[in-house]
Amino acid sequence: MGLDTRDDVRNLAIIAHVDHGKTTLVDAMLWQSGIFRENQTVADRVLDSIDLEREKGITIMAKNMSITFRGTRINVVDTPGHADFGGEVERTLKMVDGVMLLVDASEGPLPQTRFVLRKALEAGLVPIVVINKIDRADARPRQVLNEVYDLFIDLDATEDQLDFPVLYCNARRGSCRREPDGADETLLPLFEQIIRTIPAPRHDPSAPPQFLVTMLDYDDYLGRLALGRLVNGTLRKGQDVAQIRIDGSIARGRVSGVFGFEGPRRVELDGARPGDIVAVSGIESASIGETLSDPEDPRPLPPLKVDEPTLAFVISVNDSPLAGTEGRFVTSAKLRERLFREILTNVSIRVEETESPDSFKISGRGELQLAILVEMMRREGYELSVGKPQILTRTIDSTSFLRGPE
């Protein structure tokens, strides 16, 4: 039996280098979609929900939102723009069918743009290009577009991927142009282009439910939430499911709730259909990369593949003369609990025990990712000592290489 298409949903991720206006454009899309009331008070950069994201102006954690345009639900995933958060990127791209590449009209594509775009093109996703900050005095949209073409060619994009549509935006004003020197419009052309270009989800109507867990969240009332995309079948409250773990073992569970998104808010749904990006509660032991399926016909989806860590350091208990003067959590037990909780939701970080019970080896994708982890722990009240970073290598045929993608 062939695949069916669900035409009332589009799933896309937004790719951009730091400070190219991605989160500002998302704000404008939310406002113009009618999600917020005119007199509603909403913070700028609504998807930057972590204090560090607002302070540094970067996206650290991937986040979901959705808008409805002419009867079609557009699920948008805000992806981190830095290679150090590659684990977030790789998970995000598993949920979508296309990407919006946002590029500054003056700076053009920068290194972090290259990293995330490479992942998207390798996954076969369909691109839309948006050249932002078209109002800048030093804007050079035509040259930047040529640089984008060069980047696509350098990344071995297919002919279909090279035939991408281009729009020109001023995200701060919420305006869009079809041509560099064209008239300013609302974001209507962007919404229309998303519907035309991003493929609608396809699914096998004869397959059982298949839900790939790509993110985890926690709610004080609901407990652990498994976020991901329902590839086939349906999910509803009270449904029994098979939890297919990474090692192939299977456990039974029951869905206690299904939640979708209205703008950035999570809302309870009666159920989910193929192509929906939702959060599922009730599966307390869910882990990233697992599949929820039919207990009578469990079919796992391909597991997530994440690039290996490239950098490591040792975190240990603060044993300085000033120990205990700043933080609330100062023991190795508390430190261990926090670090192993981190790897439940962050697949790109690894934690290993060391010979000392007071020290732990932490491996990650880069300095920024590890620095963010340390700063978040410090703000949560943990006292710790951090060792010198070390580059990780691996040996292939008796030759050592910097560790990285296969």
GROMACS .gro file of C-alpha atoms in nm:
model
  406
    1MET     CA    1   0.000   0.000   0.000
    2GLY     CA    2   0.127   0.349  -0.086
    3LEU     CA    3   0.183   0.645   0.142
    4ASP     CA    4  -0.091   0.895   0.224
    5THR     CA    5  -0.030   1.271   0.246
    6ARG     CA    6  -0.171   1.491   0.520
    7ASP     CA    7  -0.204   1.832   0.360
    8ASP     CA    8  -0.315   2.037   0.663
    9VAL     CA    9   0.025   2.027   0.840
   10ARG     CA   10   0.374   2.158   0.762
   11ASN     CA   11   0.682   2.093   0.979
   12LEU     CA   12   0.994   2.308   0.943
   13ALA     CA   13   1.300   2.413   1.139
   14ILE     CA   14   1.464   2.757   1.130
   15ILE     CA   15   1.841   2.774   1.076
   16ALA     CA   16   2.048   3.087   1.136
   17HIS     CA   17   2.381   3.205   1.269
   18VAL     CA   18   2.385   3.381   1.605
   19ASP     CA   19   2.232   3.732   1.587
   20HIS     CA   20   2.094   3.703   1.234
   21GLY     CA   21   1.739   3.769   1.359
   22LYS     CA   22   1.590   3.419   1.385
   23THR     CA   23   1.407   3.463   1.715
   24THR     CA   24   1.289   3.812   1.615
   25LEU     CA   25   1.138   3.668   1.295
   26VAL     CA   26   0.963   3.398   1.498
   27ASP     CA   27   0.812   3.673   1.719
   28ALA     CA   28   0.679   3.850   1.409
   29MET     CA   29   0.534   3.526   1.271
   30LEU     CA   30   0.353   3.464   1.600
   31TRP     CA   31   0.206   3.815   1.612
   32GLN     CA   32   0.092   3.817   1.249
   33SER     CA   33  -0.062   3.470   1.276
   34GLY     CA   34  -0.306   3.607   1.539
   35ILE     CA   35  -0.186   3.386   1.824
   36PHE     CA   36  -0.162   3.683   2.062
   37ARG     CA   37  -0.434   3.935   2.143
   38GLU     CA   38  -0.360   4.294   2.041
   39ASN     CA   39  -0.350   4.409   2.406
   40GLN     CA   40  -0.162   4.103   2.532
   41THR     CA   41   0.170   4.163   2.705
   42VAL     CA   42   0.433   3.936   2.551
   43ALA     CA   43   0.808   3.949   2.612
   44ASP     CA   44   1.038   4.006   2.317
   45ARG     CA   45   1.211   3.692   2.185
   46VAL     CA   46   0.932   3.479   2.327
   47LEU     CA   47   1.108   3.149   2.245
   48ASP     CA   48   1.422   3.245   2.440
   49SER     CA   49   1.284   3.104   2.765
   50ILE     CA   50   1.615   3.041   2.945
   51ASP     CA   51   1.784   3.334   3.121
   52LEU     CA   52   2.117   3.257   2.955
   53GLU     CA   53   1.954   3.267   2.611
   54ARG     CA   54   1.817   3.615   2.675
   55GLU     CA   55   2.146   3.740   2.819
   56LYS     CA   56   2.369   3.601   2.545
   57GLY     CA   57   2.123   3.637   2.257
   58ILE     CA   58   2.169   3.275   2.148
   59THR     CA   59   1.945   2.970   2.128
   60ILE     CA   60   2.067   2.686   2.351
   61MET     CA   61   1.769   2.450   2.360
   62ALA     CA   62   1.551   2.363   2.060
   63LYS     CA   63   1.188   2.470   2.111
   64ASN     CA   64   0.856   2.412   1.941
   65MET     CA   65   0.573   2.642   1.845
   66SER     CA   66   0.291   2.629   1.596
   67ILE     CA   67   0.078   2.875   1.403
   68THR     CA   68  -0.227   2.825   1.184
   69PHE     CA   69  -0.244   2.985   0.840
   70ARG     CA   70  -0.552   2.939   0.620
   71GLY     CA   71  -0.643   2.612   0.787
   72THR     CA   72  -0.290   2.468   0.777
   73ARG     CA   73  -0.097   2.413   1.099
   74ILE     CA   74   0.269   2.516   1.064
   75ASN     CA   75   0.487   2.354   1.329
   76VAL     CA   76   0.810   2.554   1.369
   77VAL     CA   77   1.116   2.434   1.559
   78ASP     CA   78   1.370   2.694   1.670
   79THR     CA   79   1.713   2.532   1.636
   80PRO     CA   80   2.038   2.640   1.804
   81GLY     CA   81   2.276   2.821   1.572
   82HIS     CA   82   2.604   2.701   1.724
   83ALA     CA   83   2.788   2.380   1.638
   84ASP     CA   84   2.845   2.309   2.009
   85PHE     CA   85   2.472   2.240   2.040
   86GLY     CA   86   2.477   1.994   1.751
   87GLY     CA   87   2.294   1.734   1.958
   88GLU     CA   88   1.992   1.964   1.968
   89VAL     CA   89   2.016   2.024   1.592
   90GLU     CA   90   2.033   1.657   1.497
   91ARG     CA   91   1.729   1.573   1.707
   92THR     CA   92   1.533   1.869   1.571
   93LEU     CA   93   1.587   1.777   1.208
   94LYS     CA   94   1.430   1.435   1.270
   95MET     CA   95   1.095   1.607   1.328
   96VAL     CA   96   1.068   1.826   1.018
   97ASP     CA   97   1.032   1.802   0.640
   98GLY     CA   98   1.197   2.132   0.550
   99VAL     CA   99   1.409   2.417   0.679
  100MET     CA  100   1.409   2.795   0.660
  101LEU     CA  101   1.764   2.929   0.625
  102LEU     CA  102   1.787   3.283   0.762
  103VAL     CA  103   2.090   3.487   0.652
  104ASP     CA  104   2.195   3.843   0.740
  105ALA     CA  105   2.176   4.072   0.433
  106SER     CA  106   2.517   4.218   0.516
  107GLU     CA  107   2.718   3.941   0.682
  108GLY     CA  108   2.599   3.654   0.463
  109PRO     CA  109   2.629   3.287   0.562
  110LEU     CA  110   2.870   3.234   0.854
  111PRO     CA  111   3.036   2.917   0.995
  112GLN     CA  112   2.752   2.807   1.223
  113THR     CA  113   2.509   2.844   0.932
  114ARG     CA  114   2.725   2.599   0.741
  115PHE     CA  115   2.722   2.339   1.019
  116VAL     CA  116   2.344   2.324   1.065
  117LEU     CA  117   2.268   2.353   0.692
  118ARG     CA  118   2.498   2.059   0.619
  119LYS     CA  119   2.297   1.846   0.861
  120ALA     CA  120   1.972   1.956   0.695
  121LEU     CA  121   2.089   1.887   0.340
  122GLU     CA  122   2.227   1.547   0.438
  123ALA     CA  123   1.883   1.464   0.582
  124GLY     CA  124   1.725   1.550   0.244
  125LEU     CA  125   1.519   1.840   0.380
  126VAL     CA  126   1.366   2.102   0.150
  127PRO     CA  127   1.504   2.457   0.202
  128ILE     CA  128   1.359   2.807   0.189
  129VAL     CA  129   1.608   3.098   0.204
  130VAL     CA  130   1.521   3.422   0.383
  131ILE     CA  131   1.765   3.714   0.362
  132ASN     CA  132   1.699   3.920   0.674
  133LYS     CA  133   1.785   4.275   0.783
  134ILE     CA  134   1.723   4.401   0.430
  135ASP     CA  135   1.694   4.753   0.576
  136ARG     CA  136   2.060   4.770   0.681
  137ALA     CA  137   2.259   5.051   0.522
  138ASP     CA  138   2.530   4.800   0.426
  139ALA     CA  139   2.286   4.535   0.298
  140ARG     CA  140   2.409   4.351  -0.012
  141PRO     CA  141   2.132   4.098  -0.081
  142ARG     CA  142   2.239   3.994  -0.432
  143GLN     CA  143   2.596   3.917  -0.329
  144VAL     CA  144   2.473   3.737  -0.020
  145LEU     CA  145   2.238   3.525  -0.234
  146ASN     CA  146   2.534   3.427  -0.453
  147GLU     CA  147   2.726   3.329  -0.137
  148VAL     CA  148   2.431   3.115  -0.029
  149TYR     CA  149   2.433   2.937  -0.367
  150ASP     CA  150   2.807   2.879  -0.330
  151LEU     CA  151   2.750   2.733   0.016
  152PHE     CA  152   2.478   2.497  -0.108
  153ILE     CA  153   2.703   2.377  -0.390
  154ASP     CA  154   2.996   2.332  -0.151
  155LEU     CA  155   2.774   2.119   0.074
  156ASP     CA  156   2.674   1.893  -0.219
  157ALA     CA  157   2.310   2.001  -0.231
  158THR     CA  158   2.094   1.821  -0.485
  159GLU     CA  159   1.950   1.999  -0.788
  160ASP     CA  160   1.611   2.013  -0.620
  161GLN     CA  161   1.762   2.161  -0.302
  162LEU     CA  162   1.944   2.425  -0.511
  163ASP     CA  163   1.612   2.534  -0.662
  164PHE     CA  164   1.511   2.709  -0.340
  165PRO     CA  165   1.276   3.010  -0.318
  166VAL     CA  166   1.415   3.336  -0.175
  167LEU     CA  167   1.241   3.607   0.028
  168TYR     CA  168   1.378   3.929   0.179
  169CYS     CA  169   1.272   4.031   0.530
  170ASN     CA  170   1.302   4.293   0.797
  171ALA     CA  171   1.217   4.078   1.099
  172ARG     CA  172   1.216   4.370   1.342
  173ARG     CA  173   0.941   4.544   1.146
  174GLY     CA  174   0.769   4.219   1.051
  175SER     CA  175   0.789   4.299   0.679
  176CYS     CA  176   0.875   4.089   0.375
  177ARG     CA  177   0.971   4.155   0.012
  178ARG     CA  178   0.954   3.922  -0.285
  179GLU     CA  179   1.247   4.101  -0.452
  180PRO     CA  180   1.541   4.292  -0.297
  181ASP     CA  181   1.404   4.624  -0.422
  182GLY     CA  182   1.038   4.524  -0.405
  183ALA     CA  183   0.758   4.672  -0.199
  184ASP     CA  184   0.737   4.592   0.172
  185GLU     CA  185   0.452   4.357   0.262
  186THR     CA  186   0.348   4.174   0.575
  187LEU     CA  187   0.480   3.821   0.630
  188LEU     CA  188   0.199   3.688   0.410
  189PRO     CA  189   0.441   3.593   0.125
  190LEU     CA  190   0.650   3.397   0.376
  191PHE     CA  191   0.351   3.201   0.507
  192GLU     CA  192   0.237   3.129   0.150
  193GLN     CA  193   0.586   3.014   0.051
  194ILE     CA  194   0.605   2.776   0.348
  195ILE     CA  195   0.276   2.612   0.243
  196ARG     CA  196   0.391   2.583  -0.121
  197THR     CA  197   0.747   2.466  -0.062
  198ILE     CA  198   0.763   2.255   0.255
  199PRO     CA  199   0.636   1.902   0.181
  200ALA     CA  200   0.328   1.782   0.364
  201PRO     CA  201   0.388   1.485   0.598
  202ARG     CA  202   0.350   1.141   0.441
  203HIS     CA  203   0.256   0.830   0.632
  204ASP     CA  204   0.170   0.464   0.590
  205PRO     CA  205  -0.202   0.419   0.670
  206SER     CA  206  -0.150   0.048   0.737
  207ALA     CA  207   0.134   0.098   0.991
  208PRO     CA  208   0.086   0.094   1.370
  209PRO     CA  209   0.162   0.403   1.581
  210GLN     CA  210   0.528   0.508   1.558
  211PHE     CA  211   0.635   0.804   1.772
  212LEU     CA  212   1.006   0.896   1.789
  213VAL     CA  213   1.111   1.060   2.116
  214THR     CA  214   1.346   1.344   2.021
  215MET     CA  215   1.323   1.572   2.327
  216LEU     CA  216   1.232   1.544   2.693
  217ASP     CA  217   1.068   1.798   2.921
  218TYR     CA  218   0.934   1.796   3.274
  219ASP     CA  219   0.615   1.938   3.424
  220ASP     CA  220   0.548   1.959   3.798
  221TYR     CA  221   0.195   1.825   3.747
  222LEU     CA  222   0.238   1.592   3.448
  223GLY     CA  223   0.584   1.449   3.521
  224ARG     CA  224   0.817   1.360   3.236
  225LEU     CA  225   0.705   1.463   2.887
  226ALA     CA  226   0.831   1.290   2.573
  227LEU     CA  227   0.835   1.526   2.273
  228GLY     CA  228   0.861   1.417   1.914
  229ARG     CA  229   0.685   1.353   1.586
  230LEU     CA  230   0.416   1.093   1.528
  231VAL     CA  231   0.530   0.932   1.204
  232ASN     CA  232   0.248   0.679   1.158
  233GLY     CA  233  -0.076   0.587   1.331
  234THR     CA  234  -0.258   0.779   1.603
  235LEU     CA  235  -0.200   0.848   1.974
  236ARG     CA  236  -0.467   0.937   2.228
  237LYS     CA  237  -0.507   0.970   2.600
  238GLY     CA  238  -0.532   0.634   2.778
  239GLN     CA  239  -0.376   0.439   2.490
  240ASP     CA  240  -0.144   0.148   2.572
  241VAL     CA  241   0.192   0.166   2.394
  242ALA     CA  242   0.511  -0.032   2.359
  243GLN     CA  243   0.820   0.161   2.467
  244ILE     CA  244   1.096   0.030   2.239
  245ARG     CA  245   1.428   0.113   2.401
  246ILE     CA  246   1.761   0.180   2.228
  247ASP     CA  247   1.890  -0.169   2.314
  248GLY     CA  248   1.583  -0.331   2.154
  249SER     CA  249   1.407  -0.426   2.477
  250ILE     CA  250   1.038  -0.343   2.507
  251ALA     CA  251   0.835  -0.216   2.802
  252ARG     CA  252   0.463  -0.145   2.817
  253GLY     CA  253   0.323   0.193   2.911
  254ARG     CA  254   0.009   0.403   2.892
  255VAL     CA  255  -0.027   0.754   2.753
  256SER     CA  256  -0.188   0.978   3.015
  257GLY     CA  257  -0.205   1.288   2.795
  258VAL     CA  258  -0.125   1.425   2.448
  259PHE     CA  259  -0.026   1.791   2.411
  260GLY     CA  260   0.020   2.010   2.106
  261PHE     CA  261   0.122   2.374   2.069
  262GLU     CA  262  -0.065   2.699   2.012
  263GLY     CA  263   0.208   2.949   1.948
  264PRO     CA  264   0.466   2.873   2.219
  265ARG     CA  265   0.204   2.742   2.467
  266ARG     CA  266   0.144   2.374   2.531
  267VAL     CA  267  -0.225   2.273   2.506
  268GLU     CA  268  -0.396   1.939   2.568
  269LEU     CA  269  -0.531   1.755   2.262
  270ASP     CA  270  -0.785   1.477   2.217
  271GLY     CA  271  -0.523   1.288   2.019
  272ALA     CA  272  -0.247   1.313   1.760
  273ARG     CA  273  -0.245   1.215   1.393
  274PRO     CA  274   0.045   1.132   1.158
  275GLY     CA  275   0.276   1.430   1.108
  276ASP     CA  276   0.187   1.601   1.436
  277ILE     CA  277   0.465   1.725   1.665
  278VAL     CA  278   0.337   1.664   2.017
  279ALA     CA  279   0.433   1.597   2.378
  280VAL     CA  280   0.319   1.276   2.547
  281SER     CA  281   0.286   1.227   2.923
  282GLY     CA  282   0.265   0.906   3.123
  283ILE     CA  283   0.582   0.736   3.001
  284GLU     CA  284   0.802   0.820   3.300
  285SER     CA  285   1.103   0.616   3.185
  286ALA     CA  286   1.104   0.754   2.828
  287SER     CA  287   1.446   0.839   2.686
  288ILE     CA  288   1.560   1.023   2.374
  289GLY     CA  289   1.580   0.800   2.066
  290GLU     CA  290   1.316   0.553   2.181
  291THR     CA  291   1.004   0.467   1.982
  292LEU     CA  292   0.650   0.443   2.117
  293SER     CA  293   0.451   0.192   1.913
  294ASP     CA  294   0.170  -0.067   1.924
  295PRO     CA  295   0.217  -0.332   2.199
  296GLU     CA  296   0.081  -0.599   1.961
  297ASP     CA  297   0.291  -0.489   1.663
  298PRO     CA  298   0.593  -0.292   1.790
  299ARG     CA  299   0.796  -0.136   1.508
  300PRO     CA  300   1.100   0.077   1.603
  301LEU     CA  301   1.202   0.383   1.402
  302PRO     CA  302   1.571   0.439   1.311
  303PRO     CA  303   1.754   0.564   1.622
  304LEU     CA  304   1.907   0.911   1.648
  305LYS     CA  305   2.271   0.944   1.546
  306VAL     CA  306   2.461   1.224   1.721
  307ASP     CA  307   2.817   1.343   1.652
  308GLU     CA  308   3.072   1.235   1.909
  309PRO     CA  309   3.207   1.473   2.175
  310THR     CA  310   3.529   1.657   2.090
  311LEU     CA  311   3.624   1.808   2.427
  312ALA     CA  312   3.629   1.689   2.789
  313PHE     CA  313   3.708   1.821   3.136
  314VAL     CA  314   3.674   1.702   3.493
  315ILE     CA  315   3.416   1.850   3.728
  316SER     CA  316   3.476   1.787   4.095
  317VAL     CA  317   3.360   1.896   4.438
  318ASN     CA  318   3.480   2.241   4.546
  319ASP     CA  319   3.761   2.170   4.795
  320SER     CA  320   3.897   2.525   4.815
  321PRO     CA  321   3.916   2.718   5.146
  322LEU     CA  322   3.600   2.906   5.042
  323ALA     CA  323   3.394   2.589   4.987
  324GLY     CA  324   3.033   2.617   5.096
  325THR     CA  325   3.017   2.998   5.097
  326GLU     CA  326   2.817   3.042   4.774
  327GLY     CA  327   2.624   2.733   4.670
  328ARG     CA  328   2.357   2.519   4.833
  329PHE     CA  329   2.467   2.188   4.676
  330VAL     CA  330   2.826   2.110   4.770
  331THR     CA  331   2.848   1.730   4.803
  332SER     CA  332   2.957   1.478   4.541
  333ALA     CA  333   2.619   1.302   4.568
  334LYS     CA  334   2.434   1.619   4.466
  335LEU     CA  335   2.687   1.685   4.189
  336ARG     CA  336   2.649   1.333   4.055
  337GLU     CA  337   2.270   1.351   4.063
  338ARG     CA  338   2.267   1.678   3.866
  339LEU     CA  339   2.515   1.560   3.601
  340PHE     CA  340   2.337   1.231   3.536
  341ARG     CA  341   2.007   1.419   3.516
  342GLU     CA  342   2.161   1.633   3.241
  343ILE     CA  343   2.233   1.338   3.015
  344LEU     CA  344   1.868   1.231   3.028
  345THR     CA  345   1.776   1.529   2.810
  346ASN     CA  346   2.108   1.615   2.643
  347VAL     CA  347   2.228   1.334   2.417
  348SER     CA  348   2.545   1.517   2.310
  349ILE     CA  349   2.694   1.528   2.661
  350ARG     CA  350   2.852   1.226   2.829
  351VAL     CA  351   2.925   1.179   3.198
  352GLU     CA  352   3.173   0.920   3.326
  353GLU     CA  353   3.275   0.818   3.675
  354THR     CA  354   3.644   0.860   3.763
  355GLU     CA  355   3.871   0.687   4.013
  356SER     CA  356   3.780   0.958   4.262
  357PRO     CA  357   3.420   0.954   4.395
  358ASP     CA  358   3.432   1.335   4.406
  359SER     CA  359   3.516   1.387   4.036
  360PHE     CA  360   3.335   1.324   3.708
  361LYS     CA  361   3.458   1.340   3.347
  362ILE     CA  362   3.228   1.546   3.125
  363SER     CA  363   3.253   1.522   2.745
  364GLY     CA  364   3.079   1.754   2.501
  365ARG     CA  365   3.081   1.910   2.155
  366GLY     CA  366   3.281   2.221   2.246
  367GLU     CA  367   3.383   2.487   2.493
  368LEU     CA  368   3.062   2.691   2.469
  369GLN     CA  369   2.837   2.393   2.539
  370LEU     CA  370   3.039   2.289   2.843
  371ALA     CA  371   3.066   2.648   2.969
  372ILE     CA  372   2.687   2.685   2.943
  373LEU     CA  373   2.642   2.366   3.148
  374VAL     CA  374   2.876   2.493   3.421
  375GLU     CA  375   2.705   2.834   3.432
  376MET     CA  376   2.356   2.680   3.452
  377MET     CA  377   2.469   2.457   3.740
  378ARG     CA  378   2.627   2.754   3.919
  379ARG     CA  379   2.301   2.950   3.892
  380GLU     CA  380   2.109   2.652   4.026
  381GLY     CA  381   2.323   2.662   4.342
  382TYR     CA  382   2.589   2.400   4.274
  383GLU     CA  383   2.948   2.456   4.386
  384LEU     CA  384   3.209   2.283   4.173
  385SER     CA  385   3.566   2.291   4.051
  386VAL     CA  386   3.642   2.267   3.680
  387GLY     CA  387   3.959   2.117   3.535
  388LYS     CA  388   4.149   2.210   3.221
  389PRO     CA  389   3.972   2.113   2.892
  390GLN     CA  390   4.129   1.831   2.693
  391ILE     CA  391   4.082   1.755   2.323
  392LEU     CA  392   3.944   1.406   2.261
  393THR     CA  393   4.102   1.185   1.997
  394ARG     CA  394   4.029   0.844   1.858
  395THR     CA  395   4.261   0.591   1.697
  396ILE     CA  396   4.191   0.454   1.349
  397ASP     CA  397   4.440   0.206   1.202
  398SER     CA  398   4.705   0.310   1.455
  399THR     CA  399   4.663   0.680   1.367
  400SER     CA  400   4.514   0.932   1.611
  401PHE     CA  401   4.255   1.183   1.489
  402LEU     CA  402   4.056   1.459   1.653
  403ARG     CA  403   3.729   1.298   1.751
  404GLY     CA  404   3.430   1.413   1.552
  405PRO     CA  405   3.178   1.290   1.294
  406GLU     CA  406   3.233   0.953   1.133
   0.00000   0.00000   0.00000
